[in-house]
CSV table of C-alpha atoms and ligand atoms in Angstrom, one decimal:
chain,number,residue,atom,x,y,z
F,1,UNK,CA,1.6,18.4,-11.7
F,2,UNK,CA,-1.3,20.7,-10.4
F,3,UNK,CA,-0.6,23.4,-8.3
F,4,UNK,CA,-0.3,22.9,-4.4
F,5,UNK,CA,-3.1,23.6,-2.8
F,6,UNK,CA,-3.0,24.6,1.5
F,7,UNK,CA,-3.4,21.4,2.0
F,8,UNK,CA,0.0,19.7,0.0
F,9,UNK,CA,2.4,22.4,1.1
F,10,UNK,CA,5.2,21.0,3.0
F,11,UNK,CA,6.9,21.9,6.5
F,12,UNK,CA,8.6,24.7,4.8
F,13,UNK,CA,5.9,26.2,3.2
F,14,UNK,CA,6.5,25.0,0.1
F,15,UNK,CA,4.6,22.3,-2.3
F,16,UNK,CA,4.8,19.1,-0.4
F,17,UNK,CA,6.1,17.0,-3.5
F,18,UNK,CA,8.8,19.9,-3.9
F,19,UNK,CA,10.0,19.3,-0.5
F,20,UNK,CA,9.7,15.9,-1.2
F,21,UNK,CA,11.9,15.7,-3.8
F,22,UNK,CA,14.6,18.4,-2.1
F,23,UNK,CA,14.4,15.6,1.2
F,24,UNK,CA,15.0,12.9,-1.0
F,25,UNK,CA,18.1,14.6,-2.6
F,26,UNK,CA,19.4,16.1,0.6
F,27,UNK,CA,19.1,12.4,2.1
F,28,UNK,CA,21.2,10.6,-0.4
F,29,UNK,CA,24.0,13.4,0.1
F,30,UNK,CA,23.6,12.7,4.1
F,31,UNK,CA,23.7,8.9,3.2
F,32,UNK,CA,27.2,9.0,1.8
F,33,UNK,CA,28.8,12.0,3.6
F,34,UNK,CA,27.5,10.9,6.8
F,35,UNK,CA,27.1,7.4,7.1
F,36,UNK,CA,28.6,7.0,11.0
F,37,UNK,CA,24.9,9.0,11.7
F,38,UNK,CA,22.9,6.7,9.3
F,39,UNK,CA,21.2,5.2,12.2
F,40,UNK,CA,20.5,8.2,14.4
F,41,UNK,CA,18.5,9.9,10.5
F,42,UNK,CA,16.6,7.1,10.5
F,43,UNK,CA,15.2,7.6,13.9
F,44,UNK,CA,13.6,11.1,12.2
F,45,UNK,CA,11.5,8.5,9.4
F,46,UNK,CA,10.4,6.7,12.2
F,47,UNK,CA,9.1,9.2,14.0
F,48,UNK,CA,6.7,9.9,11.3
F,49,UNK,CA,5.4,6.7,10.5
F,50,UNK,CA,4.8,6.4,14.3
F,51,UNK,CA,2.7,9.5,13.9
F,52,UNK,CA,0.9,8.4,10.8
F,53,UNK,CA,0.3,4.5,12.7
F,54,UNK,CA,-1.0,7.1,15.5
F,55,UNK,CA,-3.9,8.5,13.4
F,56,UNK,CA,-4.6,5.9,10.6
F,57,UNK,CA,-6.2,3.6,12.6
F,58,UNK,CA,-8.9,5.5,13.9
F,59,UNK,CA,-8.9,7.2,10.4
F,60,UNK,CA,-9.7,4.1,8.4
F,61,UNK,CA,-12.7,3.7,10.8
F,62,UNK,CA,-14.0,7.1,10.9
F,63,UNK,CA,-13.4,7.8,7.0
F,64,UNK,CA,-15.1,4.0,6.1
F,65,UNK,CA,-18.4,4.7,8.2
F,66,UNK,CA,-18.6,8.1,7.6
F,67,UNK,CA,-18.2,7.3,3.1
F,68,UNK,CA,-21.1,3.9,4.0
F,69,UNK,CA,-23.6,6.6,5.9
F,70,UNK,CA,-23.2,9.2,3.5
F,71,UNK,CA,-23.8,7.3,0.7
F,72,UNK,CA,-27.3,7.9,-0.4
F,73,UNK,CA,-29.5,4.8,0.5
F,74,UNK,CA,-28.6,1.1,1.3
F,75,UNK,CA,-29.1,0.0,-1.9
F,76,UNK,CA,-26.1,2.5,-3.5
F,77,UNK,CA,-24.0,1.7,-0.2
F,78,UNK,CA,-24.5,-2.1,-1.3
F,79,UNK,CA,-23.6,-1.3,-4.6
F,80,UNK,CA,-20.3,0.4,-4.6
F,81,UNK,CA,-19.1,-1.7,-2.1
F,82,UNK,CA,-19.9,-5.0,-3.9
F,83,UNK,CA,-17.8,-3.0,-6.8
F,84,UNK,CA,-15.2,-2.1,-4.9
F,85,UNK,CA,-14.5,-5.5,-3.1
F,86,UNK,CA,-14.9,-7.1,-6.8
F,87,UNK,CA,-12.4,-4.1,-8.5
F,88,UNK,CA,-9.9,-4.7,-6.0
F,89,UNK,CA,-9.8,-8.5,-5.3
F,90,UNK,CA,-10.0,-8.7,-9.3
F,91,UNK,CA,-6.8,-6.4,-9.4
F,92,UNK,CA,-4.7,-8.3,-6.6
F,93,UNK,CA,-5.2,-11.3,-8.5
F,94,UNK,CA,-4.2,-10.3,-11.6
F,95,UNK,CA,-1.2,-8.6,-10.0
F,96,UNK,CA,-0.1,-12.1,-8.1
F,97,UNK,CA,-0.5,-13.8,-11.8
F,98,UNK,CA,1.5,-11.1,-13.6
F,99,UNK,CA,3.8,-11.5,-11.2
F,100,UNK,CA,4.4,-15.2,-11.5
F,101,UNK,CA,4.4,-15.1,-15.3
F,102,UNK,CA,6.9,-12.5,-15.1
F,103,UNK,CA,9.4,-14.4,-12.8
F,104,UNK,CA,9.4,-17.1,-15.0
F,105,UNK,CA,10.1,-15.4,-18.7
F,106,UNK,CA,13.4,-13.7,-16.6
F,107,UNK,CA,14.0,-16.2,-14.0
F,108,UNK,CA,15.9,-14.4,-11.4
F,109,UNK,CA,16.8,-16.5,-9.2
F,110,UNK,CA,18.6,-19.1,-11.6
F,111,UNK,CA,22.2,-19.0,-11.5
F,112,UNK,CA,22.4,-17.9,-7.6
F,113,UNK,CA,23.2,-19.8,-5.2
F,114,UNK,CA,23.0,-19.0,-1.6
F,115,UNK,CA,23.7,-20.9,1.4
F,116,UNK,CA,20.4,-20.2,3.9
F,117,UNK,CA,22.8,-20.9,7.1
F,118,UNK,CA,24.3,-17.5,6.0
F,119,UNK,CA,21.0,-15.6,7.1
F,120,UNK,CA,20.8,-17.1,10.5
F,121,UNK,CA,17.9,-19.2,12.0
F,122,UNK,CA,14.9,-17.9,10.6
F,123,UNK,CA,13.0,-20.6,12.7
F,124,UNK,CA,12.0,-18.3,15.3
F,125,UNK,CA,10.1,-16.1,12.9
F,126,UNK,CA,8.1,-19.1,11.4
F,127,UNK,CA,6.3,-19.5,14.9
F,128,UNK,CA,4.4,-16.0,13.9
F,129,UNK,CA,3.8,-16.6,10.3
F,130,UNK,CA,-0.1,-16.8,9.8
F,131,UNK,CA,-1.4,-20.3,8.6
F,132,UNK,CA,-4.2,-20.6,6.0
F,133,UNK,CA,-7.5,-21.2,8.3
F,134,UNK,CA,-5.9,-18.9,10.8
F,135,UNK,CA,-5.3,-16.3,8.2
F,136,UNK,CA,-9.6,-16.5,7.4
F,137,UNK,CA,-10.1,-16.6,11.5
F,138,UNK,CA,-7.9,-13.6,12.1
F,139,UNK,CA,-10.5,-11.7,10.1
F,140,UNK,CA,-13.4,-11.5,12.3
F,141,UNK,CA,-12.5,-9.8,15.8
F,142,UNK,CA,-13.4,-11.2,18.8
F,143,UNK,CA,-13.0,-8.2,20.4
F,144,UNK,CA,-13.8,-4.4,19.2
F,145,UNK,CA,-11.0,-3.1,21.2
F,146,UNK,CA,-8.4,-5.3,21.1
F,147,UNK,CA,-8.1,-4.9,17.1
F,148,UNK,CA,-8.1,-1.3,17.5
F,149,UNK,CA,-5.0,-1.4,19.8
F,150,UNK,CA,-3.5,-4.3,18.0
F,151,UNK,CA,-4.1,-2.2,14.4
F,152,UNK,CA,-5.7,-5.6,12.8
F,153,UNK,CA,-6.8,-3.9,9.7
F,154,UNK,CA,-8.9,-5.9,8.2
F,155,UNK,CA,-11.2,-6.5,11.4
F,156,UNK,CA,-11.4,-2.6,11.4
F,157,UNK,CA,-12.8,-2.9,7.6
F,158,UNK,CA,-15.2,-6.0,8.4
F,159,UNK,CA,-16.3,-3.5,11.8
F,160,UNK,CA,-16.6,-0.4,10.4
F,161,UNK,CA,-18.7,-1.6,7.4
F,162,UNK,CA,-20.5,-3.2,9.5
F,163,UNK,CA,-21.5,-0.4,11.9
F,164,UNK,CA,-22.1,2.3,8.7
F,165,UNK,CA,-24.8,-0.8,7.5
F,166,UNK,CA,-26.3,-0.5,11.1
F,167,UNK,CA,-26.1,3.1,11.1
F,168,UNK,CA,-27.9,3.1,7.6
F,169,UNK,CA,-30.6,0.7,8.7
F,170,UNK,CA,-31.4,3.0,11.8
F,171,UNK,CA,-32.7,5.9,9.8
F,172,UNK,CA,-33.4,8.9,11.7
F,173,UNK,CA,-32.3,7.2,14.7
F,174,UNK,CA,-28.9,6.7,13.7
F,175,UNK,CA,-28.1,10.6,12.4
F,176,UNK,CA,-26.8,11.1,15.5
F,177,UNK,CA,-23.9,8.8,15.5
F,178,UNK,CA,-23.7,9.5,11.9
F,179,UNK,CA,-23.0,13.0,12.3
F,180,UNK,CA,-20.8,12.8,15.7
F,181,UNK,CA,-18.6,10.0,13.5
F,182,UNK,CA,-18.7,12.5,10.5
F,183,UNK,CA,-17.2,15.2,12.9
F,184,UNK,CA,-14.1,12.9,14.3
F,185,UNK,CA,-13.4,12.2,10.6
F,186,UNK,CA,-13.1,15.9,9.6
F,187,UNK,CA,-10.6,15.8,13.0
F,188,UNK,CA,-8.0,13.0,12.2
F,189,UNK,CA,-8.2,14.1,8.5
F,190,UNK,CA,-7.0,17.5,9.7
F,191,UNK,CA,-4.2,15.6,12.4
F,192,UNK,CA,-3.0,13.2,9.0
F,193,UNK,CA,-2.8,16.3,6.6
F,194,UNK,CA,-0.3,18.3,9.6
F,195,UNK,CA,1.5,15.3,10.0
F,196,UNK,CA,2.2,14.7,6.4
F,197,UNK,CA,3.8,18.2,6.2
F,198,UNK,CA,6.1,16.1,8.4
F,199,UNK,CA,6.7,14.1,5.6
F,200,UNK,CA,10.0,15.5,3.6
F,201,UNK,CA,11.8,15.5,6.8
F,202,UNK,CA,11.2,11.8,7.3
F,203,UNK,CA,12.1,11.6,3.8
F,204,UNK,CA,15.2,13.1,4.3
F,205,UNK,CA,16.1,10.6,7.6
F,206,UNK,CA,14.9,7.2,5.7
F,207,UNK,CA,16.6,8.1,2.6
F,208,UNK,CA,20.3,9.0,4.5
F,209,UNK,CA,19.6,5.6,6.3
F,210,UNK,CA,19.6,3.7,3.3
F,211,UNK,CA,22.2,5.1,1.7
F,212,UNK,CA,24.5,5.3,4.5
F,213,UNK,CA,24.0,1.4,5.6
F,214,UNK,CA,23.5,-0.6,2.9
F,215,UNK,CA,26.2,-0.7,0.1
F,216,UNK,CA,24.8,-1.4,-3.8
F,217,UNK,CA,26.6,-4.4,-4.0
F,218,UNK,CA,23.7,-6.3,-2.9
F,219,UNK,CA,22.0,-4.9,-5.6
F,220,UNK,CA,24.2,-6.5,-8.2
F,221,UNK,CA,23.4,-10.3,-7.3
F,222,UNK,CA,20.2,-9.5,-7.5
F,223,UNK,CA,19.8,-7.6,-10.3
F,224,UNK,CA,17.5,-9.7,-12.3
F,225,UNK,CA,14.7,-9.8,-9.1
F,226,UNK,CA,14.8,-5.8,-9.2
F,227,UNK,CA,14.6,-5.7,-13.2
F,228,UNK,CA,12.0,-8.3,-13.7
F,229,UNK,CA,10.1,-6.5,-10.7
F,230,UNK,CA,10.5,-3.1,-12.5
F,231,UNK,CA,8.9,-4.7,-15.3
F,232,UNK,CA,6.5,-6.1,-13.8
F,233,UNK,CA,5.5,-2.9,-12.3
F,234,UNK,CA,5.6,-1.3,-15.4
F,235,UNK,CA,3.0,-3.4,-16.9
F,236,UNK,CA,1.1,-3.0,-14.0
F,237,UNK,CA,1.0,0.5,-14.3
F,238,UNK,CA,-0.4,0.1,-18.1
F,239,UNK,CA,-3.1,-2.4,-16.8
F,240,UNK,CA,-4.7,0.4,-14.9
F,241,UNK,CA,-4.4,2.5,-18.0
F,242,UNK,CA,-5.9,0.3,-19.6
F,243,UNK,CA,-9.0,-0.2,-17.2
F,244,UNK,CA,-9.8,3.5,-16.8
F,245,UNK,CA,-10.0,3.5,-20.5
F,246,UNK,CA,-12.4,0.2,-20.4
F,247,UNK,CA,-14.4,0.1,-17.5
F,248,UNK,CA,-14.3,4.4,-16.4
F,249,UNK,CA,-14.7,5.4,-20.4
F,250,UNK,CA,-12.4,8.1,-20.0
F,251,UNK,CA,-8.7,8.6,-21.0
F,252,UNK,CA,-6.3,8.1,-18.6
F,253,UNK,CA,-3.9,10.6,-19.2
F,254,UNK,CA,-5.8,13.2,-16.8
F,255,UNK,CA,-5.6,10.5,-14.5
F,256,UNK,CA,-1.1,10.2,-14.3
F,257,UNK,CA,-0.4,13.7,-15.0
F,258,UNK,CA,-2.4,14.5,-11.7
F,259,UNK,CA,-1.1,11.6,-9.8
F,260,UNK,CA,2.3,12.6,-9.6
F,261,UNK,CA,2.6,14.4,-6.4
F,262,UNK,CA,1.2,11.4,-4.4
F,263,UNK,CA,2.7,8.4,-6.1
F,264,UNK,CA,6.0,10.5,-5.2
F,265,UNK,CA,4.8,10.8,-1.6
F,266,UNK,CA,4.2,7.3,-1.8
F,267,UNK,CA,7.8,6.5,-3.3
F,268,UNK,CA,9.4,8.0,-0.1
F,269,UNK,CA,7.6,6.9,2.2
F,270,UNK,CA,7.4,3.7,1.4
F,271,UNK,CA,3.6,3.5,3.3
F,272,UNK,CA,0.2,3.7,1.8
F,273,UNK,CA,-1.5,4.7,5.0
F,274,UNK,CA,1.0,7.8,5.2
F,275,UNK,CA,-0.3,8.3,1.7
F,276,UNK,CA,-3.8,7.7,2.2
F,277,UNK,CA,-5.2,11.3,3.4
F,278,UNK,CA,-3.1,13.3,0.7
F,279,UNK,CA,-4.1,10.9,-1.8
F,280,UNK,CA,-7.9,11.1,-0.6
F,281,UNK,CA,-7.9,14.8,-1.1
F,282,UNK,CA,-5.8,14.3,-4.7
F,283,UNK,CA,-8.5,12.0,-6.0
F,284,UNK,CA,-11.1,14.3,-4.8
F,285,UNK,CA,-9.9,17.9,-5.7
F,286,UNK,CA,-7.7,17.4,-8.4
F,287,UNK,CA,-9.5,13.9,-10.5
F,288,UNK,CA,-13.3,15.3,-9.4
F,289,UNK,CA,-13.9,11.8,-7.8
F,290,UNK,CA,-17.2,12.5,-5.7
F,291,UNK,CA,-16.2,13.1,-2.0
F,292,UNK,CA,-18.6,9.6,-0.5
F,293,UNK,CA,-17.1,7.6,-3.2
F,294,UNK,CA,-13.5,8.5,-2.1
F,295,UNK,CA,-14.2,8.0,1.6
F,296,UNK,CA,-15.8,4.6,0.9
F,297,UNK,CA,-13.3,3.4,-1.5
F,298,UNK,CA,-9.9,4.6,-1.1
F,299,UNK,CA,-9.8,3.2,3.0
F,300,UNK,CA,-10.8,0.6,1.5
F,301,UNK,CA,-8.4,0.3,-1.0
F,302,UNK,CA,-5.1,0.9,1.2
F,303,UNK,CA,-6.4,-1.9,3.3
F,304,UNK,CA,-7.0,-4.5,1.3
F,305,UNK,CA,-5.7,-3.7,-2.4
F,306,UNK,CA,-1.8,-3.4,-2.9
F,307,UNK,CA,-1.0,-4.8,-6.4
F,308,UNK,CA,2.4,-3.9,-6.0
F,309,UNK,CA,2.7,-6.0,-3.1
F,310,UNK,CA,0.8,-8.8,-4.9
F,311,UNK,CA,3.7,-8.8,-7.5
F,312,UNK,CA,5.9,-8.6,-5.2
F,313,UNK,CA,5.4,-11.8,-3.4
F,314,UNK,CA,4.5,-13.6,-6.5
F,315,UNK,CA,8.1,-12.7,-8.0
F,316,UNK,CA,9.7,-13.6,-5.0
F,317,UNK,CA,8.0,-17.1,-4.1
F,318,UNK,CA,9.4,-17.6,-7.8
F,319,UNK,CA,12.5,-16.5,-7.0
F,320,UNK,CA,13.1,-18.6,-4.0
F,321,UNK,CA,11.8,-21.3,-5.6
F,322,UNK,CA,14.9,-20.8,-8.1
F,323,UNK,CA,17.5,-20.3,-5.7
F,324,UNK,CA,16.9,-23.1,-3.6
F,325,UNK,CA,16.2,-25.5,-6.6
F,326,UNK,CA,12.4,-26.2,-5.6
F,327,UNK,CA,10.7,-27.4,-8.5
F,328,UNK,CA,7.4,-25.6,-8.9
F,329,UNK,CA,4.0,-27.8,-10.0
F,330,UNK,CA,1.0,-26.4,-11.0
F,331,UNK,CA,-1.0,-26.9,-7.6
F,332,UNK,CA,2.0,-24.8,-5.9
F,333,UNK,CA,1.2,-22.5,-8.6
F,334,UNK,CA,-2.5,-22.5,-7.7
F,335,UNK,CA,-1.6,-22.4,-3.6
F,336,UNK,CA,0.6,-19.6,-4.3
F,337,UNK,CA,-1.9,-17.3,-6.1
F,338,UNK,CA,-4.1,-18.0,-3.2
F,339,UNK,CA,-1.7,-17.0,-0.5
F,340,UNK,CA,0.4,-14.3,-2.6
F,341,UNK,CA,-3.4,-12.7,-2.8
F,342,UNK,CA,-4.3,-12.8,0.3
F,343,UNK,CA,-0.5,-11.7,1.9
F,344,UNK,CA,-1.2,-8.8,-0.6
F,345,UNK,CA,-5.0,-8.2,1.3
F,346,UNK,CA,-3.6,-8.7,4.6
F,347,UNK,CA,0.0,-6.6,4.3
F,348,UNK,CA,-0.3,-3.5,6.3
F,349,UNK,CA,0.8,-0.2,4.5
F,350,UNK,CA,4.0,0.4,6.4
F,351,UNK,CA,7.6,0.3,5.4
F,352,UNK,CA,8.0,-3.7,5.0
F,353,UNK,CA,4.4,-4.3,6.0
F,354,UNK,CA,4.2,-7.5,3.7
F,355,UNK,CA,7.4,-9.2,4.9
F,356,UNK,CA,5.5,-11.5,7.6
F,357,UNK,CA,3.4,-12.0,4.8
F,358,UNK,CA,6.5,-13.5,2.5
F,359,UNK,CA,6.8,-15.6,5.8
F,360,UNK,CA,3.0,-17.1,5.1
F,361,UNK,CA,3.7,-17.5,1.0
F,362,UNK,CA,6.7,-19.2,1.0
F,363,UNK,CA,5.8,-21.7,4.0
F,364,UNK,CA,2.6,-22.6,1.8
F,365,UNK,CA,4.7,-24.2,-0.8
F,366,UNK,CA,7.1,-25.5,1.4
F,367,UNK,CA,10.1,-23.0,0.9
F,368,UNK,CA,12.7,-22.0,3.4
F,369,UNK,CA,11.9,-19.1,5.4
F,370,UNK,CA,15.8,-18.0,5.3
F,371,UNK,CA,14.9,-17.0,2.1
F,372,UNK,CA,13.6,-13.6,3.7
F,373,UNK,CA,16.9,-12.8,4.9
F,374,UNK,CA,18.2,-12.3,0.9
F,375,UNK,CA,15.7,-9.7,0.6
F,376,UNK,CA,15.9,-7.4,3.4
F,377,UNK,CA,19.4,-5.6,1.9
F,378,UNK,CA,16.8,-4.4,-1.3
F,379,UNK,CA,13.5,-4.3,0.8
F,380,UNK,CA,13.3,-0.6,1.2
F,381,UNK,CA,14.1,0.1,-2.3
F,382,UNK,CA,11.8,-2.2,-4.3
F,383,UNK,CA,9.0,-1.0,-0.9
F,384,UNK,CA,8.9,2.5,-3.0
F,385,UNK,CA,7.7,1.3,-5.6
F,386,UNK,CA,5.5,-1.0,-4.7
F,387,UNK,CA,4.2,1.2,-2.5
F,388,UNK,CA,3.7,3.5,-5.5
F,389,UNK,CA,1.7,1.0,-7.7
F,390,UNK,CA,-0.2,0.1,-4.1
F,391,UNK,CA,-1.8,3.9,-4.1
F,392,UNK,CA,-1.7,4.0,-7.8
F,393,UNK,CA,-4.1,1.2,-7.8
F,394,UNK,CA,-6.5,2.3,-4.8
F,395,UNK,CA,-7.1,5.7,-7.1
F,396,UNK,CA,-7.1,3.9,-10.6
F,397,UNK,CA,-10.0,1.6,-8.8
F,398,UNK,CA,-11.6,4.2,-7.1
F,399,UNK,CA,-12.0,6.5,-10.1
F,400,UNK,CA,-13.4,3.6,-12.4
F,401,UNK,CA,-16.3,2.9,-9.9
F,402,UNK,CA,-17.2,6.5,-9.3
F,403,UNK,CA,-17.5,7.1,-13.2
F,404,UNK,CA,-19.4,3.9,-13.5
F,405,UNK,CA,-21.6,5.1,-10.6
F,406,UNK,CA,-22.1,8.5,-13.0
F,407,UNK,CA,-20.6,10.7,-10.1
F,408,UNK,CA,-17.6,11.6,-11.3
F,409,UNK,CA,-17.2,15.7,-12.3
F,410,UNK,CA,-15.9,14.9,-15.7
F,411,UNK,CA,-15.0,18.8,-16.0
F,412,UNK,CA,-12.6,19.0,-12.9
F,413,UNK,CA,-11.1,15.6,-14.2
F,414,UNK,CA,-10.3,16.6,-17.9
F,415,UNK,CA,-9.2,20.2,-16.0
C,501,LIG,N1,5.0,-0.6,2.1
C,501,LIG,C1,3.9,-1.1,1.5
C,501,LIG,C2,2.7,-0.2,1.6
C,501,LIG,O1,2.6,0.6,2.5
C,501,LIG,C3,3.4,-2.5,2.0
C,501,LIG,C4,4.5,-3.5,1.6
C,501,LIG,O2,4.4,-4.1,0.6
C,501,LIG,O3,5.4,-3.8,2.5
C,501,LIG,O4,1.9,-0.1,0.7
């Protein structure tokens, strides 16, 4: 791991993934000594990921327009977005599929059977779980500010694209919104890189919180859904390998030796949009991404690509399938890499973010929604790593299209 830098040093002055780690520690010995105060730790994780849903939302706008107007002429602009929509939608998919091959070699949910009456009515929760059409609807705001203060991500892509286009097309005429948007970028940048020093305190309170209020035991009846996930993850991990080595034409080894810091901030936080700024300035400084391919690619990225996620709720529509003795045919097959995909494009990058998302998968091939109440005891843990591939994936991505683009400073990656 690379050296900290003033910008990935922690609240205590020392290297953020350091800090990290010592929160992560110091939590689990909280989490067992202390478990009557499990709740009240939590409340210091949450605390942070209020601050980070505080900032991110205005920092996926400012950082999206500001990487479309700085990249040089439409015609580039047009370019590496068309890559990166293709990269990432390309990735998701195989992710989903991976995932639903995988659940079926270990089958994890044959063998257990669970009555749903036991998780309550989970009725109430199907009134907000997105259909299909509305799911396509939901992307195009009718209103600017509404998705702004309603953190609908995906309108903020489709918006903010679409105003660096406009700004692009202006010419001269539109430096001066480029420049004033440039300016509040450099500003939330600087609020999300104080606030992530925040970060192995939150650590600390999420961690104790797990530990302290839910027991392993869970962890044993479904021990299966966590390995074959692992796996799954594992692969994953070699499939982006893989692709740097294909599509970038570099080795990849630079590329995890120097991701460690953030895929650990991205373990305990269990967010991607917490990650997002550190990892920005990661992929830049330390991989020698170019700075307007980064800005462009990487918002981009933890809104729309989270392969770990994908796998996720490809395992688990498998998995429920199992338990509740749903056969599976090909067409639910087909319906569920369609909405496993999209849940994984939609999820926001929050602690849980895709679990209303599960609601929309399994509803699509019929499943019980009490199904989601099995999951919540190992949510949090199997939400680190996904969370981990989620980031993993947004950098892998984003360093394949700048070296394809020919921006890439070979010398700072192989540093
Ligand atoms: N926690 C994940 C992320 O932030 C989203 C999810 O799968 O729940 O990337």
């Amino acid at each position: 791991m690379a050296a900290a830098s003033g910008s990935d040093r922690g609240i205590f002055g020392f290297a953020l993934w350091k800090e990290v780690l010592a929160g992560l520690f110091l939590g689990v010995l909280a989490g067992l000594f202390f478990k009557d105060y499990a709740e009240s730790m939590k409340v210091l994780g949450k605390i942070f990921i209020n601050l980070i849903k505080m900032v991110v939302t205005p920092l996926i706008f400012l950082a999206l327009v500001s990487g479309i107007t700085s990249l040089s002429g439409a015609g580039s602009a047009a370019r590496v977005g068309m890559k990166g929509v293709v990269a990432y939608s390309c990735t998701s998919l195989f992710a989903v599929v991976l995932g639903l091959v995988m659940a079926n070699i270990f089958n994890p949910g044959i063998g257990i059977s669970i009555d749903p009456a036991i998780f309550g009515d989970a009725s109430a929760s199907s009134q907000n779980v997105p259909s299909l059409g509305a799911f396509f609807m939901s992307l195009v705001p009718t209103n600017a500010v509404r998705m702004f203060t309603e953190d609908h991500y995906l309108q903020i892509v489709l918006f903010s694209v679409f105003t660096g286009i406009v700004i692009n097309m202006l010419g001269p005429k539109g430096h001066h919104a480029r420049d004033v948007l440039q300016g509040f970028s450099a500003v939330t940048f600087k609020m999300i890189e104080l606030i992530v020093r925040l970060a192995p305190i939150a650590v600390f309170g999420f961690i104790a919180w797990m530990v302290g209020t839910q027991g392993m035991d869970i962890i044993h009846t479904l021990i299966w859904l966590v390995v074959c996930f692992l796996a799954a993850c594992a692969l994953q991990m070699a499939v982006f390998g893989v692709l740097i080595a294909v599509f970038g034409r570099i080795s990849p080894m630079p590329f995890f030796k120097k991701m460690g810091s953030t895929q650990l901030l991205a373990f305990s936080t269990s967010s991607s949009k917490a990650t997002l700024a550190t990892a920005m300035n990661n992929v830049e400084t330390k991989l020698g991404v170019s700075e307007q391919t980064v800005k462009f690619m990487m918002p981009l990225g933890a809104s729309m690509n989270m392969d770990g996620t994908a796998i996720y709720l490809g395992i688990c529509a498998v998995f429920f399938a199992q338990v509740f003795g749903v056969h599976l045919e090909l067409h639910d097959y087909l319906i569920l890499v369609l909405t496993c995909t999209l849940g994984s494009i939609g999820a926001a990058g929050i602690p849980s973010g895709s679990i209303i998302f599960m609601g929309m998968v399994l509803n699509s091939v019929g499943l019980p929604l009490e199904g989601i109440g099995i999951l919540l005891g190992i949510d949090r843990l199997l939400d680190m790593v996904r969370t981990t591939i989620n980031i993993t994936g947004d950098a892998a991505i984003t360093l394949i299209v700048d070296a394809s683009e020919g921006t890439l400073d070979h010398a700072t990656y192989n540093a």
